[in-house]
XYZ file of C-alpha atoms in Angstrom:
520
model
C 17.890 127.654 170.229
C 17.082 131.382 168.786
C 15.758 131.576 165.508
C 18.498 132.858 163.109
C 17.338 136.422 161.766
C 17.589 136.765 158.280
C 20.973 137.974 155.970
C 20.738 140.180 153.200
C 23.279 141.729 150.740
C 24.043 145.690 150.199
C 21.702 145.165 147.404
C 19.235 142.925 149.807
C 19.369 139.729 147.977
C 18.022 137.075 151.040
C 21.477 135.261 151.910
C 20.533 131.397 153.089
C 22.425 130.011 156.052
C 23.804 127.168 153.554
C 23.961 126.715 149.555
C 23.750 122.997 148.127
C 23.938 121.732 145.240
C 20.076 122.593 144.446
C 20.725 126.298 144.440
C 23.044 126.078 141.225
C 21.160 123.902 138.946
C 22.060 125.638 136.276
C 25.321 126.140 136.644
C 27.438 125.563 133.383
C 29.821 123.514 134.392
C 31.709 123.543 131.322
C 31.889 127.072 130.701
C 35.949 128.168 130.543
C 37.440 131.846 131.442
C 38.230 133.433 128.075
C 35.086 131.967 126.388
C 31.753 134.101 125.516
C 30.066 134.987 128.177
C 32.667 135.276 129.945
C 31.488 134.967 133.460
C 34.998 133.081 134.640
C 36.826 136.101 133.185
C 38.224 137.560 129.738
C 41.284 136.020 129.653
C 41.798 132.046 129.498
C 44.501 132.131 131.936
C 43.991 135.279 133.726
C 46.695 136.752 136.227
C 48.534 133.439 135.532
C 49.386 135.305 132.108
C 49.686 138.967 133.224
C 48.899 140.158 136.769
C 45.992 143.247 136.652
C 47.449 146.718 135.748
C 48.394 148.701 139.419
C 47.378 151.978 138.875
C 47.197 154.237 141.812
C 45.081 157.771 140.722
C 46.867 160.859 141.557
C 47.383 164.145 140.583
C 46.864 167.856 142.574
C 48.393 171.156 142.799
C 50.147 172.435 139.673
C 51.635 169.502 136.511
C 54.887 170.133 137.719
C 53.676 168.744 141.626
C 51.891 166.166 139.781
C 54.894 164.721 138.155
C 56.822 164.160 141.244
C 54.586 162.043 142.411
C 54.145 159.963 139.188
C 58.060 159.418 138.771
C 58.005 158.394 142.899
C 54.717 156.034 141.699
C 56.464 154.178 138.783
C 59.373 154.044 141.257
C 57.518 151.832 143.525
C 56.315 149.717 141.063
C 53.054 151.291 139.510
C 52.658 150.299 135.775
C 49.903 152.205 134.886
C 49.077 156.182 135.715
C 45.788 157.514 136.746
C 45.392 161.276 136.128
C 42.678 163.228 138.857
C 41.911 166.724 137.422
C 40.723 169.388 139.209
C 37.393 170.471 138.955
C 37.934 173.681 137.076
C 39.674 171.251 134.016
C 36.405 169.069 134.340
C 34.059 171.423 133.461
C 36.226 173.955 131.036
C 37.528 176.431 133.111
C 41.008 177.574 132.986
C 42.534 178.527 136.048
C 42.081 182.355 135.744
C 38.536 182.006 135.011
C 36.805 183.248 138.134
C 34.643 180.790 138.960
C 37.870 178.635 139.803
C 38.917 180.621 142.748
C 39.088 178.445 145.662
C 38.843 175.369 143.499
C 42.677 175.127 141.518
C 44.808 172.215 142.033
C 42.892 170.775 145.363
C 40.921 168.040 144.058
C 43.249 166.941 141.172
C 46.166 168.546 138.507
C 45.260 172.085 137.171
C 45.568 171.248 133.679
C 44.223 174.764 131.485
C 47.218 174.330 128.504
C 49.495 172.104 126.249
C 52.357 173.386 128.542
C 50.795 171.862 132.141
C 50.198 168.935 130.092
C 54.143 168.934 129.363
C 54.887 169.508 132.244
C 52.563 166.396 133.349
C 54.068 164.081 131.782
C 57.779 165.381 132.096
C 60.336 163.026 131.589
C 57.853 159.875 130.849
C 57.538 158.291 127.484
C 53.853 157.602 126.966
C 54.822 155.236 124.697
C 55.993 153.094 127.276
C 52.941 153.274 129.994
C 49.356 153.138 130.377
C 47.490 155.958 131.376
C 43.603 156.734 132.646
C 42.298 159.763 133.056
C 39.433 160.777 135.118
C 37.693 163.292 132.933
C 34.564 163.272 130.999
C 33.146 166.858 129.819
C 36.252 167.908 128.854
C 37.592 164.364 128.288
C 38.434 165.278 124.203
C 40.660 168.183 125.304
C 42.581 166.710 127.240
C 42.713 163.501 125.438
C 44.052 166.471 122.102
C 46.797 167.312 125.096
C 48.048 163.766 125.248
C 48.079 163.316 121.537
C 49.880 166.284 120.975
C 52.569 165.679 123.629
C 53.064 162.021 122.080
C 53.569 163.582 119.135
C 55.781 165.870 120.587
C 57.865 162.737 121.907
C 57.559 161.126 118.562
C 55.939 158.030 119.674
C 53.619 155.947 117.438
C 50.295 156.295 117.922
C 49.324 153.045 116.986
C 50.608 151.699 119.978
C 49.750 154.586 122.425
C 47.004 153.386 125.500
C 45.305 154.140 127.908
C 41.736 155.511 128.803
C 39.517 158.643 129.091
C 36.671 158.026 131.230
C 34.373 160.287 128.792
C 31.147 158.846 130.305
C 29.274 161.848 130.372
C 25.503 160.010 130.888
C 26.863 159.044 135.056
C 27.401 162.593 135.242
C 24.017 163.700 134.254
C 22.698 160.878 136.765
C 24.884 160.413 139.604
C 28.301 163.519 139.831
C 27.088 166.791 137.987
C 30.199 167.444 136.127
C 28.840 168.070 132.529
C 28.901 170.728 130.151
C 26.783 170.495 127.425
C 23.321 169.169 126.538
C 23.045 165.284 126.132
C 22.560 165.314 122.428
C 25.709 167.425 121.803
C 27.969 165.526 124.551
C 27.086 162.037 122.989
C 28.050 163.315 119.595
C 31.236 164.410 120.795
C 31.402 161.041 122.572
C 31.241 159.374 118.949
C 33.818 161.619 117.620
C 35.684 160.113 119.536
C 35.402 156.630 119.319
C 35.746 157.512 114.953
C 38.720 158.940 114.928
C 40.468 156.462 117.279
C 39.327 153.737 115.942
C 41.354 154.805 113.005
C 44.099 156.756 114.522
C 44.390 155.520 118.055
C 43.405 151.772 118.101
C 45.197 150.820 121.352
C 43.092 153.439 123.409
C 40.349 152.958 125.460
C 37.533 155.769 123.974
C 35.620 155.498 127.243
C 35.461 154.188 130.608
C 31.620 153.603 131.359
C 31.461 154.557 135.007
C 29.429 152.498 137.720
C 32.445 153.751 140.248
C 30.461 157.061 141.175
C 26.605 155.099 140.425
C 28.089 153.467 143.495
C 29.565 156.911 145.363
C 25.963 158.544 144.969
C 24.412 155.716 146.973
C 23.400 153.075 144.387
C 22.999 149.239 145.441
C 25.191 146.615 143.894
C 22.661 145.876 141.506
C 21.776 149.119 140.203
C 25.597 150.040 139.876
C 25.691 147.034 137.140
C 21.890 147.880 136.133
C 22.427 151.413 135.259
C 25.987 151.056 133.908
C 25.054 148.451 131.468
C 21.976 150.205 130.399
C 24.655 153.454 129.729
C 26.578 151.287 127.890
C 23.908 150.538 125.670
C 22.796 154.102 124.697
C 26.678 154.913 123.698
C 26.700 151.368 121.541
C 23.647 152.907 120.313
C 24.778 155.951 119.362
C 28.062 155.084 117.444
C 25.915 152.301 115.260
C 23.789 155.871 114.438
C 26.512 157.200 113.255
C 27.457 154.183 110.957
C 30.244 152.874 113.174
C 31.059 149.259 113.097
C 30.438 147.504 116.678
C 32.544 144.823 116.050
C 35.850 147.647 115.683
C 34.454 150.096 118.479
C 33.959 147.880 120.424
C 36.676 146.104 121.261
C 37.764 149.506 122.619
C 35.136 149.826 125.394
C 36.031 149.341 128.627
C 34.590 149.977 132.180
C 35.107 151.435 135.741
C 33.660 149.301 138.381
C 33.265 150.205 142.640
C 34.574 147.431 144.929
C 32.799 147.467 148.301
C 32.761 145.569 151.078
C 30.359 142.880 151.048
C 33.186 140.635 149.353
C 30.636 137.792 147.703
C 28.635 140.197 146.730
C 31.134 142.496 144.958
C 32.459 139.424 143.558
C 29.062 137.900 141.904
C 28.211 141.823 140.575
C 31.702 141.699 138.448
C 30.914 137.782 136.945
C 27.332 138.603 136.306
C 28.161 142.076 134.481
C 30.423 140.365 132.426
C 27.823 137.837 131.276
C 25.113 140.417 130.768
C 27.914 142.818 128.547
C 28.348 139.631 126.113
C 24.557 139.261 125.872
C 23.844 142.819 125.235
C 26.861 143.028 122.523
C 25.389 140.645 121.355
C 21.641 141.477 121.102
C 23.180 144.672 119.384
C 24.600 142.997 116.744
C 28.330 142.316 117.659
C 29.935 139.105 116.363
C 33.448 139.425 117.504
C 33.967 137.930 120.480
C 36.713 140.890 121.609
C 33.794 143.279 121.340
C 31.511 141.703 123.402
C 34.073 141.629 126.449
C 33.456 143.121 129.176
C 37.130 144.955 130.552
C 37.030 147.201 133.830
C 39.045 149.106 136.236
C 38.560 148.982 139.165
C 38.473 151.283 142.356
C 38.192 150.731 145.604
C 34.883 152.406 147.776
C 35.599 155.755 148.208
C 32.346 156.345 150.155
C 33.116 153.002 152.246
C 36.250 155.542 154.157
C 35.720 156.781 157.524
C 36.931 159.810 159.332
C 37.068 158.218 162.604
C 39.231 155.281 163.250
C 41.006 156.057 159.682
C 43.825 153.213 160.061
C 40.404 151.078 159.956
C 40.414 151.942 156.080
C 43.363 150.161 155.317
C 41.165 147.086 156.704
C 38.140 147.827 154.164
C 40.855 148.740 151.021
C 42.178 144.951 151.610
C 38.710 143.249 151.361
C 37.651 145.891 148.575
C 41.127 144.679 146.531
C 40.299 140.997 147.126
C 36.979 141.425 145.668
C 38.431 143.088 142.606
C 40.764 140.530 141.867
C 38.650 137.595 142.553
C 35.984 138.874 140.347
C 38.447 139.333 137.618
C 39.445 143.102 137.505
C 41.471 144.137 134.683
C 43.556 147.328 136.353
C 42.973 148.491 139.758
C 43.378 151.359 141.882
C 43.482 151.484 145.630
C 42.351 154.516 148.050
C 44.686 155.347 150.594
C 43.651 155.105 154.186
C 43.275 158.824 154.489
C 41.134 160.194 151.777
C 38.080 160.717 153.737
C 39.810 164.217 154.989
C 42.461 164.543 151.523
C 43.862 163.875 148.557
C 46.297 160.602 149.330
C 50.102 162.072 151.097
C 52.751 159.824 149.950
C 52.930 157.526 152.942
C 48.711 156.984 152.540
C 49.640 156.055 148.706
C 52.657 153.883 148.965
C 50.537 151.208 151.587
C 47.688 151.475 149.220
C 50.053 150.227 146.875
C 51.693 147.617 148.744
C 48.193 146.612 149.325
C 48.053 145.482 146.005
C 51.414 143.824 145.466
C 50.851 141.794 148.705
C 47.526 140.467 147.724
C 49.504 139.685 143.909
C 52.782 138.281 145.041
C 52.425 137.094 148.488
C 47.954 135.554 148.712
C 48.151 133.219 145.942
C 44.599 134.318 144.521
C 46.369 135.110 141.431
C 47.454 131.445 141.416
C 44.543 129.998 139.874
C 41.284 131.473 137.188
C 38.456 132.164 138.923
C 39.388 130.705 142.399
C 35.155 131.123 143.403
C 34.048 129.907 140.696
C 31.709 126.908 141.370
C 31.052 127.764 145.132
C 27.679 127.123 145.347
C 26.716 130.995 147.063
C 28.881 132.725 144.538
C 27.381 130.603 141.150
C 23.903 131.103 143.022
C 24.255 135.023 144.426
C 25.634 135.769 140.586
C 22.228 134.300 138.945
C 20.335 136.230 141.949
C 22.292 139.998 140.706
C 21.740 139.664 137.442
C 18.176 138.695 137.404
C 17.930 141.865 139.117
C 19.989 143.954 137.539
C 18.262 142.540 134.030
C 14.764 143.723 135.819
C 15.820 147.367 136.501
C 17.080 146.867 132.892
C 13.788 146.439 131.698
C 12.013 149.202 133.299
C 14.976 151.640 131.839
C 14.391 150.196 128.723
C 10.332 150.590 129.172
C 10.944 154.457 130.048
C 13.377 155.133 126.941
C 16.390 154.316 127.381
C 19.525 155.886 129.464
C 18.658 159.076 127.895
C 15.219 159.312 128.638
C 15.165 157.963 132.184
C 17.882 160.215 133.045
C 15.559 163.575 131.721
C 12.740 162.295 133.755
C 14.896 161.655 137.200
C 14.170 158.064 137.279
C 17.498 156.893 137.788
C 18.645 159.843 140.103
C 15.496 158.854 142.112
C 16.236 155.390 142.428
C 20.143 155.758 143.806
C 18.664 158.609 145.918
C 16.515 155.994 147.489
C 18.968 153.658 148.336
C 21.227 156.180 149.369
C 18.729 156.845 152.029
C 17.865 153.760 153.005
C 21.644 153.006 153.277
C 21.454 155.900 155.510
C 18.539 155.054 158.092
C 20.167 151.721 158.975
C 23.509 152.785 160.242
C 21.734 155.397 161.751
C 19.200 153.231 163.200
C 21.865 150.425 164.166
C 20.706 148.101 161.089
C 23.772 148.462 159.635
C 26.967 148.471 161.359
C 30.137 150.916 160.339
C 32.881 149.992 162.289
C 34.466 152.688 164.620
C 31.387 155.093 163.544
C 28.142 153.429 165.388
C 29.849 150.629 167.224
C 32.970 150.061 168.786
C 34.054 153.636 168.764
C 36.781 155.532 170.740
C 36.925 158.995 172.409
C 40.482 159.621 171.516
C 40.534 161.484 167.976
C 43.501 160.070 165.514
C 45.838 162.571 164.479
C 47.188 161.487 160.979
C 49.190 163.823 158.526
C 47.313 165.403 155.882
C 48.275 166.361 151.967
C 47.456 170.534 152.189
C 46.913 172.317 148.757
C 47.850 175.903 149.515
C 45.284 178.663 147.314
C 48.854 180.191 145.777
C 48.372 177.501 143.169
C 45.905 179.723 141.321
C 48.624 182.396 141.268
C 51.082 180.286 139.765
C 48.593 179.173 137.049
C 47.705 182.571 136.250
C 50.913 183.704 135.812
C 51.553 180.847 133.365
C 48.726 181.398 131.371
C 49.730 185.236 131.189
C 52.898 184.344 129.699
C 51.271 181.797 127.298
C 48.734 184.050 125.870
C 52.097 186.835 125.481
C 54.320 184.644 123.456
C 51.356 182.430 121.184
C 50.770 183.500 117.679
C 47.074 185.153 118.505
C 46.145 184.608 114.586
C 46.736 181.466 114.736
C 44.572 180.681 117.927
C 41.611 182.887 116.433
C 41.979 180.628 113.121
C 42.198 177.229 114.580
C 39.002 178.299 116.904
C 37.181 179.411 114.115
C 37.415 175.916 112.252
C 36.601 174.293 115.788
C 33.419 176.509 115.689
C 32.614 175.356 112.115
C 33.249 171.721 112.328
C 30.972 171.797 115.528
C 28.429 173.849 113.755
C 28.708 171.007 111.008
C 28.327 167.348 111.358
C 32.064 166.746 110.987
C 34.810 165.181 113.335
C 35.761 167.807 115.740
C 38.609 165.875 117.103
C 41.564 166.645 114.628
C 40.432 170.639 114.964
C 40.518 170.206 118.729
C 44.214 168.832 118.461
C 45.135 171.669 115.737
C 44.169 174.356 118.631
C 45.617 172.629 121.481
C 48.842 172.909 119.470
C 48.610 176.424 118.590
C 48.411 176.989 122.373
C 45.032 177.506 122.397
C 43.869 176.691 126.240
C 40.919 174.387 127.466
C 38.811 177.103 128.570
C 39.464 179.017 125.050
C 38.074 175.375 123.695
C 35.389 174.694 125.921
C 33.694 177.894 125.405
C 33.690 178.006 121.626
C 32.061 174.731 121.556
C 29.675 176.548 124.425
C 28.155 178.889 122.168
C 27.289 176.200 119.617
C 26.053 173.792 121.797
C 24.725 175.700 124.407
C 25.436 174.779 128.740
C 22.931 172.033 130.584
């Protein structure tokens, strides 16, 4: 008989042909779900009590585009929204600026004014919903839109949620979509997370991103590594700045890849939550709400495949049941399309389905933790951490977050996996199905979601007729005392809602704050 070659995760953790007994010695057999550290889950009865949040991410073209497909979403039995901007709202550009030609509307909502952000949300009490939004550079703008408009629909802002992702560190290391210098975007960061904890309490003041750790090529382990060690520099921060961990933090939350390697997606979501509680608590939280760790969670972007894309809908089902076994909090699933366009409808509504099936019709939502105490799982979750806690260690030997990131370290780490991710499939190591085996000649013709370039012409023309009708003294005033309170050490945030009410625009916002802080 041949000698079995040897297994290895995404993150190349040895896999044994069989786990006993002798590989989970330490397993703590009485630890419960809903009990510090939380490696069985946050809640003590899980999807038993309420299933995971269904969000499904969408937004491109103009707000009022947008909208249509977030009344068709809650139609089908979304409860949660999940805003994509496009990338001239990520880094401050309004839609006439030029370097947003070619770029408005395609890969999310072109949102440049309190009136798109009306528009938006047209006809949909925020009160009512949940609702994340992909943005970090510009996250405090836009989160001023959503204020305003909730004031606008008189709701109470105590019990308005939802998220901004506002992780601006993962863009530094792993996307590119920043504005400002570190030291300026982490103070804005803790603006933030003071003035909601007193005015917002429900919201989320940041989603700390190992989703696109994971897109730029990172392992399993370093996803959790570097995300955790993120985590720590913001905690860091807002204790600087004489904010109380134990109220801040209960309003953390993350954003969390699913790939395929299902066991080992599922052990890298139990160990992260048992590292969180150890690191709140090495930082001084006592509150057992702050030292949970919550996440979104989105399926593997970089996992779709142009050819054979029907495949996809394969890989979004494994990437959802490693999600929800691990113990995601709200999810989002890519449709089967993506890899050429933003979702059409059809792509959208059976990533959706995919989720309801695996909640109503699998029975993993029957039961807490269904893998806990399988012998791999309790034994592949000790392996990832240990890990993850030694690329921990030689973040924390450089600096910190901060510091590693300035010298490249962490760059040059997913950069090296990303490689050698690369070499195996194209060496035959690893296998993509429908890309290096089993492949077809026939090409598969599937509809695509177009975003015509007369979307910038439809923006412009809005913002023309803004800028006409707006009380110009105002907008110079309220920019003024945005450029002061930056210039000072005082909360921006309730000058940034004061403009964005006086119609002044994102860009208009953005690059005040640009000639106090400077661009990176």
């Amino acid at each position: 008989m041949a000698e079995n070659t040897k297994r290895f995760t995404e993150s190349e953790l040895e896999i044994n042909p069989v786990y006993t007994k002798k590989d989970t010695t330490d397993l703590p057999l009485n630890e419960m779900p809903g009990q510090p550290p939380f490696t069985r889950g946050i809640q003590p009865d899980m999807y038993r009590g309420k299933l995971w949040t269904m969000r499904q991410y969408a937004g491109f073209s103009t707000a009022e585009e947008s909208n249509k497909r977030y009344h068709y979403l809650l139609s089908q039995g979304v409860n949660g929204l999940s805003v994509a901007f496009d990338l001239p709202t990520q880094i401050g550009y309004d839609s006439d600026h030029e370097l947003a030609e070619g770029e408005v509307g395609k890969v999310g909502v072109a949102i440049s004014s309190i009136e798109d952000m009306q528009a938006l949300f047209n006809d949909i009490k925020l009160q009512d919903i949940t609702t994340s939004m992909t943005i970090n550079a510009t996250g405090f703008i836009l989160l001023a839109f959503y204020v305003a408009i909730a004031k606008q629909q008189t709701a109470d802002l105590k019990k308005i949620s939802g998220t901004i992702q506002n992780d601006i560190l993962k863009e530094y290391a792993a996307r590119g979509t920043y504005i400002y210098p570190p030291k300026p975007s982490m103070r804005i960061i803790t603006d933030i997370f003071e003035w909601c904890s007193n005015e917002l309490p429900k919201w989320n003041t940041i989603s700390i991103s190992g989703y696109h750790i994971r897109e730029a090529g990172s392992t399993a382990v370093q996803e959790v590594a570097f995300t955790l060690s993120n985590g720590k520099a913001y905690i860091k921060a807002a204790i600087e700045k004489g904010l109380d961990i134990n109220v801040f933090g209960r309003r953390l939350s993350f954003f969390f890849n699913a790939h395929n390697n299902l066991f080992e997606e599922v052990a890298k979501f139990r160990a992260a939550r048992r590292m969180w509680a150890s690191i709140m608590k090495q930082l001084g939280a006592t509150d057992e709400k702050a030292m949970m760790l919550r996440f979104h969670t989105q399926t593997g972007g970089s996992t779709l495949t142009a050819q054979q894309p029907l495949n996809n809908i394969s890989r979004v089902t494994i990437q959802t049941l490693a999600a929800v076994l691990g113990g995601t909090q709200s999810l989002h699933t890519n449709g089967y399309d993506e890899a050429f366009s933003l979702p059409t409808e059809e792509a959208a509504r059976i990533a959706l389905r995919t989720q309801q099936i695996t909640a109503f019709e699998s029975g993993v939502a029957d039961t807490v933790d269904p893998l806990g105490g399988s012998y791999f799982v309790e034994s592949l979750t000790d392996e990832l951490e240990k890990a993850a806690w030694q690329l921990i260690g030689q973040v924390d030997a450089i600096g910190g977050s901060i510091t590693a990131i300035e010298q490249g370290f962490i760059q040059n780490e997913i950069a090296r996996s990303a490689y050698e991710y690369q070499r195996k499939i194209e060496s035959n190591e690893k296998i993509i199905v429908g890309v290096n085996k089993f492949t077809t000649k026939e090409d598969d013709k599937i509809p695509l979601l177009k975003i015509d370039d007369s979307i910038r012409k439809v923006q412009i023309e809005k913002l023309k007729n803004l800028k006409a009708s707006r009380n110009d003294n105002d907008v110079n005033k309220c920019l003024q005392t945005l450029h002061y309170k930056a210039v000072s050490d005082e909360n921006i945030i309730p000058a940034v809602i004061d403009a964005v009410e006086h119609y002044c625009t994102l860009g208009e916002i953005a690059d005040e704050l640009r000639k106090v802080f400077g661009e990176y």
